[in-house]
Structure formats: C-alpha cells, structure tokens
Coordinates of C-alpha atoms in Angstrom, one line a residue:
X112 CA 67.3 -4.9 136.7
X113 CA 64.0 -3.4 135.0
X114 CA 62.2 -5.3 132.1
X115 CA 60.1 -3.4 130.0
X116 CA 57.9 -5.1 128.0
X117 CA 54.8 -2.6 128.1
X118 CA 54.7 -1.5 124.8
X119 CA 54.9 2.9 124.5
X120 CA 52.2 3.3 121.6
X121 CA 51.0 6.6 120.6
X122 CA 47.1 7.0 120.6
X123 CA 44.2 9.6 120.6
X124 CA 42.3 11.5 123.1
X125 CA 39.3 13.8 122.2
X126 CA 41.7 16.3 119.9
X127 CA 44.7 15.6 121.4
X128 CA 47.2 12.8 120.4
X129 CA 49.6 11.6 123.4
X130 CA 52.8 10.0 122.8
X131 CA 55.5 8.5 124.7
X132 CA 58.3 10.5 124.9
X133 CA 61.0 9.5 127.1
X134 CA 62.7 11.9 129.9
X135 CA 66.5 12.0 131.0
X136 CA 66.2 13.2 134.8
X137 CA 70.3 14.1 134.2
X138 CA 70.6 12.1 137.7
X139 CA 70.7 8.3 138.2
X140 CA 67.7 7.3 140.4
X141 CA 69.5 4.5 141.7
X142 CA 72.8 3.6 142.6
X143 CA 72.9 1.6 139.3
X144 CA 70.3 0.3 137.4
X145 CA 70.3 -2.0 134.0
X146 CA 66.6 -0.9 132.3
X147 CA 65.9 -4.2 129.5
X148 CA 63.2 -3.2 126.6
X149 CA 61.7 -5.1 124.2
X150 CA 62.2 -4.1 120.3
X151 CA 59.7 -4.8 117.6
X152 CA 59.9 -4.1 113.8
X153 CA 57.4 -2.3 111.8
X154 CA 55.1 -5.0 111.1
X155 CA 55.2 -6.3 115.0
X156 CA 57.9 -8.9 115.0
X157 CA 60.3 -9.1 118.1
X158 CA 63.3 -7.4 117.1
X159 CA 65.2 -7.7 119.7
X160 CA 66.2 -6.5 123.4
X161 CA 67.9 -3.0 124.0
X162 CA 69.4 -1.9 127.1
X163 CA 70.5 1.0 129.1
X164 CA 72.8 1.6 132.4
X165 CA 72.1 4.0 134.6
X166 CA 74.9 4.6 137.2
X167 CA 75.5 7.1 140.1
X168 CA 78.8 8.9 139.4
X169 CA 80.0 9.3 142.7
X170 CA 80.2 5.6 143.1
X171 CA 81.0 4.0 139.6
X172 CA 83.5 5.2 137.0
X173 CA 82.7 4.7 133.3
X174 CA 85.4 1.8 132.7
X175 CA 83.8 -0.4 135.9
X176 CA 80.5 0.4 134.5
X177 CA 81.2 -0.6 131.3
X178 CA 82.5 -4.2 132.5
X179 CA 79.6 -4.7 134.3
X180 CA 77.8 -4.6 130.9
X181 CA 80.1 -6.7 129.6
X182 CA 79.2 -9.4 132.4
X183 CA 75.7 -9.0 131.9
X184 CA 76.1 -9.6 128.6
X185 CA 78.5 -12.7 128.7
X186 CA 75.4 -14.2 131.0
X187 CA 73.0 -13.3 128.6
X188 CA 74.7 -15.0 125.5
X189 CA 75.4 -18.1 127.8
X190 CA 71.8 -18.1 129.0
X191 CA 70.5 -18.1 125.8
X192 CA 72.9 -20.4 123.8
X193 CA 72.1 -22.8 126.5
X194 CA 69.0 -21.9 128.4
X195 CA 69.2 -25.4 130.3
X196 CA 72.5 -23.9 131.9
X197 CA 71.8 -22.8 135.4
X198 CA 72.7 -19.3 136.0
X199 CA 75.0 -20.0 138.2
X200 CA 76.9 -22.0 135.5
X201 CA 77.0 -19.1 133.4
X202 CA 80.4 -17.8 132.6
X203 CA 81.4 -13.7 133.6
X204 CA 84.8 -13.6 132.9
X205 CA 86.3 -13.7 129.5
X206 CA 89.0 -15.8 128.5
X207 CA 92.0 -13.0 128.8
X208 CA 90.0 -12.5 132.4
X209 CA 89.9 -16.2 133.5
X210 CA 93.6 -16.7 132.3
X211 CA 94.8 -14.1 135.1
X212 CA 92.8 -14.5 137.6
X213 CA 94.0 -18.5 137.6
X214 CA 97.7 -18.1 136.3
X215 CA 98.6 -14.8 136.5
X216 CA 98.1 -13.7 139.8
X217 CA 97.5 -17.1 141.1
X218 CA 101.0 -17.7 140.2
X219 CA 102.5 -19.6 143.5
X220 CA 105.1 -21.9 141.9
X221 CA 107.7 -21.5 144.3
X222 CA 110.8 -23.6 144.8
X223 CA 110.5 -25.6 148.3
X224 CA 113.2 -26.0 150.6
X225 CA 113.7 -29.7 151.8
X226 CA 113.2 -31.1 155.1
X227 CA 110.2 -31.9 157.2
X228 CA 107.5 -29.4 158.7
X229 CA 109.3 -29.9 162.2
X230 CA 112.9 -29.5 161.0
X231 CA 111.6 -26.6 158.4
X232 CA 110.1 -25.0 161.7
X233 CA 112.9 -25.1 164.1
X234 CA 115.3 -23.6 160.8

C-alpha cells in the first residue's frame, strides 16, 4: 500500500521546464500493489483520493483483483464514516457476501437421529 501525498508540480530550470510525467513499466513491480494519491482542485482544495492496482498476472486474475478493490474500499468507507471504528471492526464482505458465507454454505441443519452418543456409537 503506497500513499502519495508529494505533490508532482511542474517548475523551471535555467531554459528548461520539467514536468511530471508518469511512466507505465507494462510489468507489475510487485506481486500487487494498491498506489493511494492525493487530488486537489485548481485553486488547491483537497479533492479527493484516487487509486490504482497494480497486480502480477501470473498470480491474480482480473475478477479477484477487482474484489480486492472492492474490500479496500468497503474499509475505507467504514473507516471514514466512523473513524473511531477499529480496523479490525471494519466490515469486508458485503451483504450478498456475508449472507453466504453464514447461511448458504454454512447451511448444517440436519435432522438428528435419536438416541444417546453411546447407543448412536455402537448403531
């Protein structure tokens, strides 16, 4: 997880003017890698947060990587509708997610035959 928060500005240099400019190496540097960076508005006002996933191919398909996002993002929301909230607290499955994970496939209803743990043993 990077943060950025080093703003890119353009300035001068005897004759020259530098600007940022950034590079895609076309290969993920890391096995994956969420890069954070602040946003301002013209006149310098935050503007917001934008983000970026980098992810090795070999080890991630789009679809996982994409729901890794969508974690991140559920943590972030929670985090800052309630920055009290530990982040532990914080909440990374969605409701369809958390309904089959408890019920759906932790469905273990079963009818039980009667009769002890001895008798139910020597059956």
């Amino acid at each position: 997880l990077v943060f950025q928060n080093n703003a890119a500005q353009d300035f001068q240099l005897a004759g020259l003017q530098v600007r940022y400019d950034e590079v895609s190496r076309g290969t993920a540097k890391f096995d994956l890698s969420f890069a954070l960076r602040e946003e301002f508005a013209a006149d310098g006002a935050p503007a917001g947060i934008d983000g970026e996933l980098e992810y090795a191919l070999d080890l991630f398909d789009p679809e996982t990587a994409g729901v890794l996002v969508e974690r991140l993002l559920l943590v972030l929301r929670a985090l800052a509708a309630d920055p009290d909230t530990p982040i532990g607290a914080a909440e990374i499955l969605t409701p369809g997610e958390r309904e089959r994970v408890l019920h759906t496939w932790n469905d273990t209803a079963r009818e039980q035959p009667a009769g002890s743990l001895p008798e139910l043993f020597r059956a």
